[in-house]
Coordinates of C-alpha atoms in Angstrom, one line a residue:
M1 CA -5.6 26.8 37.9
S2 CA -4.3 24.6 35.0
F3 CA -6.1 22.0 33.0
E4 CA -5.1 19.0 30.9
I5 CA -6.9 16.8 28.4
I6 CA -6.6 13.1 29.0
S7 CA -7.1 10.4 26.3
V8 CA -9.1 7.6 27.9
R9 CA -7.6 5.1 25.4
D10 CA -4.1 6.1 26.4
N11 CA -4.9 6.2 30.1
P12 CA -7.4 3.4 30.8
K13 CA -7.3 4.0 34.5
Y14 CA -9.8 6.8 33.8
L15 CA -12.2 4.4 32.1
D16 CA -14.7 4.2 35.0
A17 CA -14.5 7.9 35.6
A18 CA -15.2 8.6 31.9
I19 CA -18.2 6.3 31.9
G20 CA -19.6 7.9 35.0
F21 CA -18.9 11.5 33.8
F22 CA -20.6 11.2 30.4
A23 CA -23.5 9.1 31.6
S24 CA -24.3 11.8 34.3
K25 CA -24.3 14.7 31.7
W26 CA -26.3 13.3 28.9
S27 CA -29.7 11.6 28.7
I28 CA -28.3 8.4 27.2
P29 CA -28.4 5.1 29.0
R30 CA -25.3 4.4 31.0
A31 CA -25.0 1.0 29.5
M32 CA -24.4 2.6 26.1
Y33 CA -21.6 4.8 27.3
D34 CA -20.2 1.8 29.3
D35 CA -20.0 -0.4 26.2
C36 CA -18.8 2.3 23.9
I37 CA -16.0 3.7 26.0
R38 CA -14.8 0.2 27.1
S39 CA -14.7 -0.9 23.5
S40 CA -12.9 2.3 22.5
V41 CA -10.0 1.3 24.8
A42 CA -9.8 -2.3 23.5
T43 CA -10.3 -1.7 19.8
E44 CA -7.5 -1.4 17.2
S45 CA -9.7 0.9 15.1
K46 CA -8.9 4.6 15.0
L47 CA -12.3 5.5 16.4
P48 CA -14.1 6.0 18.8
R49 CA -11.9 8.0 21.2
W50 CA -13.0 9.7 24.5
Y51 CA -11.3 12.5 26.3
L52 CA -11.6 14.1 29.8
L53 CA -10.7 17.6 30.9
R54 CA -9.0 17.5 34.2
K55 CA -7.9 20.1 36.8
V56 CA -4.2 19.3 37.2
E57 CA -4.0 20.6 40.8
T58 CA -7.0 18.7 42.2
G59 CA -7.5 15.9 39.7
E60 CA -11.2 16.8 39.3
I61 CA -12.9 15.9 36.0
V62 CA -14.6 19.1 34.8
G63 CA -15.3 18.4 31.1
G64 CA -15.0 16.0 28.2
F65 CA -15.8 15.1 24.7
G66 CA -15.8 12.2 22.2
L67 CA -14.4 11.7 18.7
I68 CA -16.7 9.1 17.2
T69 CA -17.9 7.7 13.9
N70 CA -21.6 8.8 14.2
D71 CA -23.4 11.0 16.6
F72 CA -26.9 9.4 16.4
N73 CA -27.8 11.3 13.3
S74 CA -28.7 11.0 9.6
R75 CA -25.3 11.9 8.1
Q76 CA -23.6 8.6 8.3
D77 CA -21.5 9.5 5.3
L78 CA -19.6 12.0 7.5
W79 CA -17.1 11.3 10.2
P80 CA -15.5 11.8 12.7
W81 CA -17.9 13.7 14.9
I82 CA -17.0 15.8 18.0
A83 CA -19.7 14.7 20.4
A84 CA -20.8 14.9 24.0
V85 CA -18.9 18.2 24.6
H86 CA -19.5 19.3 28.2
I87 CA -17.8 21.7 30.6
E88 CA -19.0 22.0 34.2
E89 CA -20.9 25.2 34.7
A90 CA -18.5 26.5 37.4
E91 CA -15.6 26.3 34.9
R92 CA -17.3 28.1 32.0
G93 CA -16.0 31.4 30.8
R94 CA -12.3 30.3 30.7
A95 CA -12.2 29.4 27.0
L96 CA -12.0 25.7 28.0
G97 CA -14.5 24.9 25.2
G98 CA -12.1 26.2 22.6
F99 CA -9.2 24.4 24.3
M100 CA -11.1 21.1 23.9
L101 CA -12.2 21.8 20.4
E102 CA -8.7 22.6 19.3
H103 CA -7.5 19.4 20.9
A104 CA -10.2 17.4 19.0
V105 CA -9.2 18.9 15.7
K106 CA -5.5 18.1 16.3
E107 CA -6.4 14.6 17.3
A108 CA -8.5 14.1 14.2
K109 CA -5.6 15.4 12.0
S110 CA -3.1 13.1 13.7
L111 CA -5.4 10.2 12.9
G112 CA -5.5 11.1 9.2
F113 CA -8.9 12.8 9.0
G114 CA -9.2 15.9 6.8
K115 CA -12.4 17.3 8.5
V116 CA -14.3 17.0 11.7
Y117 CA -18.1 17.5 12.2
L118 CA -20.5 18.3 15.0
A119 CA -24.2 18.7 15.4
T120 CA -25.7 21.4 17.8
D121 CA -28.5 23.7 18.4
Q122 CA -26.2 26.6 19.4
V123 CA -25.8 29.5 17.0
G124 CA -22.6 31.6 17.0
Y125 CA -20.5 29.6 19.4
Y126 CA -18.6 27.2 17.1
E127 CA -18.1 29.9 14.5
K128 CA -15.7 31.5 17.0
Y129 CA -13.4 28.5 16.7
G130 CA -13.4 28.2 12.9
F131 CA -16.3 25.9 12.3
S132 CA -18.5 26.5 9.3
H133 CA -22.3 26.0 9.4
I134 CA -23.0 23.8 6.3
G135 CA -26.6 22.7 6.7
S136 CA -28.9 20.6 8.8
V137 CA -28.7 17.1 10.3
Y138 CA -31.5 15.0 11.7
G139 CA -31.3 12.9 14.9
L140 CA -33.4 11.4 17.5
D141 CA -34.4 14.8 18.9
G142 CA -35.2 16.3 15.5
E143 CA -33.2 18.8 13.4
S144 CA -29.9 20.3 14.4
R145 CA -27.3 22.6 12.9
L146 CA -24.4 20.8 11.1
Y147 CA -20.9 22.2 11.3
E148 CA -17.6 21.2 9.9
K149 CA -14.0 22.3 10.2
K150 CA -11.0 21.3 8.1
T151 CA -8.1 19.8 10.0
R152 CA -5.7 20.9 7.3
E153 CA -5.6 23.2 4.3
T154 CA -4.4 20.7 1.7
P155 CA -6.7 18.0 0.3
L156 CA -6.5 14.4 1.6
T157 CA -4.3 12.0 -0.4
A158 CA -5.8 8.8 -1.8
S159 CA -4.1 6.9 1.0
E160 CA -5.6 9.1 3.6
I161 CA -9.1 8.8 2.1
L162 CA -8.8 5.0 2.1
A163 CA -7.5 5.1 5.7
E164 CA -10.6 7.1 6.7
L165 CA -12.9 4.6 4.9
Y166 CA -11.2 1.7 6.6
S167 CA -11.2 3.2 10.1
G168 CA -14.8 4.2 9.8
G169 CA -15.9 0.8 8.5
Q170 CA -17.3 2.5 5.3
G171 CA -17.5 0.9 1.9
H172 CA -19.2 0.8 -1.5
I173 CA -17.5 4.0 -2.5
Q174 CA -15.6 4.8 -5.7
V175 CA -12.0 5.7 -5.0
G176 CA -8.6 5.9 -6.8
G177 CA -5.0 5.6 -5.8
E178 CA -1.9 3.5 -6.4
G179 CA 0.0 0.9 -4.5
V180 CA 2.8 -1.6 -4.8
V181 CA 2.0 -5.3 -5.5
K182 CA 2.9 -7.4 -2.5
K183 CA 1.5 -10.7 -3.4
L184 CA -0.1 -12.4 -6.5
L185 CA -3.0 -14.7 -5.8
A186 CA -4.8 -17.4 -7.7
D187 CA -7.7 -16.3 -9.9
D188 CA -11.2 -16.5 -8.5
L189 CA -13.1 -18.7 -10.9
A190 CA -16.5 -18.7 -9.1
G191 CA -18.8 -16.9 -11.5
D192 CA -17.0 -14.2 -13.5
R193 CA -13.3 -14.8 -13.4
H194 CA -11.2 -12.3 -11.4
Q195 CA -7.5 -11.8 -11.3
R196 CA -6.5 -11.2 -7.7
F197 CA -3.5 -9.6 -6.0
I198 CA -2.7 -7.6 -2.9
I199 CA -1.2 -4.1 -3.0
E200 CA 0.2 -2.0 -0.3
L201 CA -0.6 1.8 -0.2
P202 CA 2.0 4.4 0.9
S203 CA 0.3 4.5 4.3
G204 CA 1.0 0.7 4.8
Q205 CA -2.7 -0.2 4.4
T206 CA -3.2 -3.3 2.2
L207 CA -5.9 -3.8 -0.4
L208 CA -7.1 -6.9 -2.2
V209 CA -7.7 -6.1 -5.9
T210 CA -10.2 -8.3 -7.7
H211 CA -10.1 -7.5 -11.4
N212 CA -12.9 -9.0 -13.6
I213 CA -11.0 -10.6 -16.5
D214 CA -14.3 -11.7 -18.2
V215 CA -14.9 -8.0 -18.9
A216 CA -11.4 -6.4 -18.9
P217 CA -8.0 -7.6 -20.0
R218 CA -5.7 -9.4 -17.6
L219 CA -2.6 -7.8 -16.4
D220 CA -0.4 -10.5 -17.9
T221 CA 3.0 -9.1 -17.0
L222 CA 2.1 -8.2 -13.4
K223 CA 4.7 -9.1 -10.8
V224 CA 5.5 -8.4 -7.1
G225 CA 7.0 -4.9 -6.8
D226 CA 5.1 -3.3 -9.6
T227 CA 3.2 -0.1 -8.9
V228 CA -0.4 -0.3 -10.0
E229 CA -2.8 2.7 -10.3
F230 CA -6.4 1.9 -9.6
F231 CA -9.9 3.4 -9.7
G232 CA -12.7 1.2 -8.5
N233 CA -15.3 0.4 -5.8
Y234 CA -13.9 0.1 -2.2
I235 CA -15.4 -2.6 0.0
W236 CA -14.5 -2.7 3.7
N237 CA -13.0 -5.8 5.4
E238 CA -10.9 -6.3 8.5
H239 CA -7.7 -6.8 6.5
G240 CA -7.8 -3.3 4.9
G241 CA -10.4 -3.7 2.3
L242 CA -10.8 -4.7 -1.3
I243 CA -11.1 -2.9 -4.7
H244 CA -13.3 -4.3 -7.4
W245 CA -15.2 -2.9 -10.4
T246 CA -11.9 -1.9 -12.0
H247 CA -13.4 -2.0 -15.5
A248 CA -15.9 -0.3 -17.7
D249 CA -19.6 -1.3 -17.3
P250 CA -20.8 -2.9 -20.6
K251 CA -24.3 -1.7 -19.7
R252 CA -23.0 1.8 -18.9
E253 CA -25.0 1.9 -15.6
H254 CA -22.0 2.0 -13.3
E255 CA -19.1 4.5 -13.1
A256 CA -16.2 3.0 -15.1
G257 CA -13.1 1.9 -13.2
F258 CA -9.6 0.8 -14.4
L259 CA -6.2 -0.5 -13.5
K260 CA -3.1 1.0 -14.9
L261 CA 0.3 -0.7 -15.1
G262 CA 3.0 1.3 -16.7
E263 CA 1.5 3.2 -19.6
R264 CA -1.3 0.8 -20.3
K265 CA -4.8 1.1 -18.8
Y266 CA -6.9 -2.0 -18.3
Q267 CA -10.7 -1.6 -18.2

C-alpha cells in the first residue's frame, strides 16, 4: 500500500473532504474548520495550509495535518505551527507520522520559515523526528509541551525574517535589512515630518520607509536605484509593511534605529 500527501490549497477538490475529516477528529466546531480551510484555499497569504494523507490505491483519507499561524495557544510570537496531526488507528505503526512531519518541515522551509513548532502532551514521540522540547505553552485545555524544529541549519536572512512577519500578519518588531529604492514619495507633514520612500527587498517584498526628519537628518541625495540599509520598527500592512523609528530616541526609551546610505548613517 502506498500513500501520498495532498495539499488542499493546490487541490481544492478535496476541500469538503478535508473539512469533514478534521472536524470529525478534533473537538472543535465544524464551522471553525469550514471557515479556516475554505479561507486557506482562497487567500494569497502563505498560511494557513492544510494537508491530507491519502491511500493511493483506494483514495481513502487516513490522516492529515495543518500548517497554521497559531494553534489556540499563548505563544503568538511563534509560527508556523504543525497542528491537528492525526492518523487513523488502523494505519498506525507504518511511520506515517514521520512521513507527514517531514513533509510539514519541507513545506515550511519552501515557504521561507526557519523553524516549525508544535504543542503536544506526548513525551518521546516527536524527539524521534528531530524536534526539541523547549518549554511549555498554554492553551484552552491547559499546559502542553512546546517543541520546535529548524527547517534549515543556516540562520534566516533579513528578507526571510520580514517575509515571515508579513505572511504571519505580525508587526511592532525591530528588524534590520537592506533594499533598493523603487519610488520616492512626498513627505508626510502631519505631525512630525517624515521622509517617505518605497524599497524592494531581495525577496521582492516592498516596504514603505517613513523616516522622521524632525529627529534625524534627511537623506538629501536619495534617488531611485540606491541601496539603503535600515534598522527600525516593522509595522504590517497588506502592501508588504512599513519601517519607521529609523532614528535614535531623544528620551532613550526606545531602541535606536537608523538608515544608512553609502557610508553615512542617518539617525
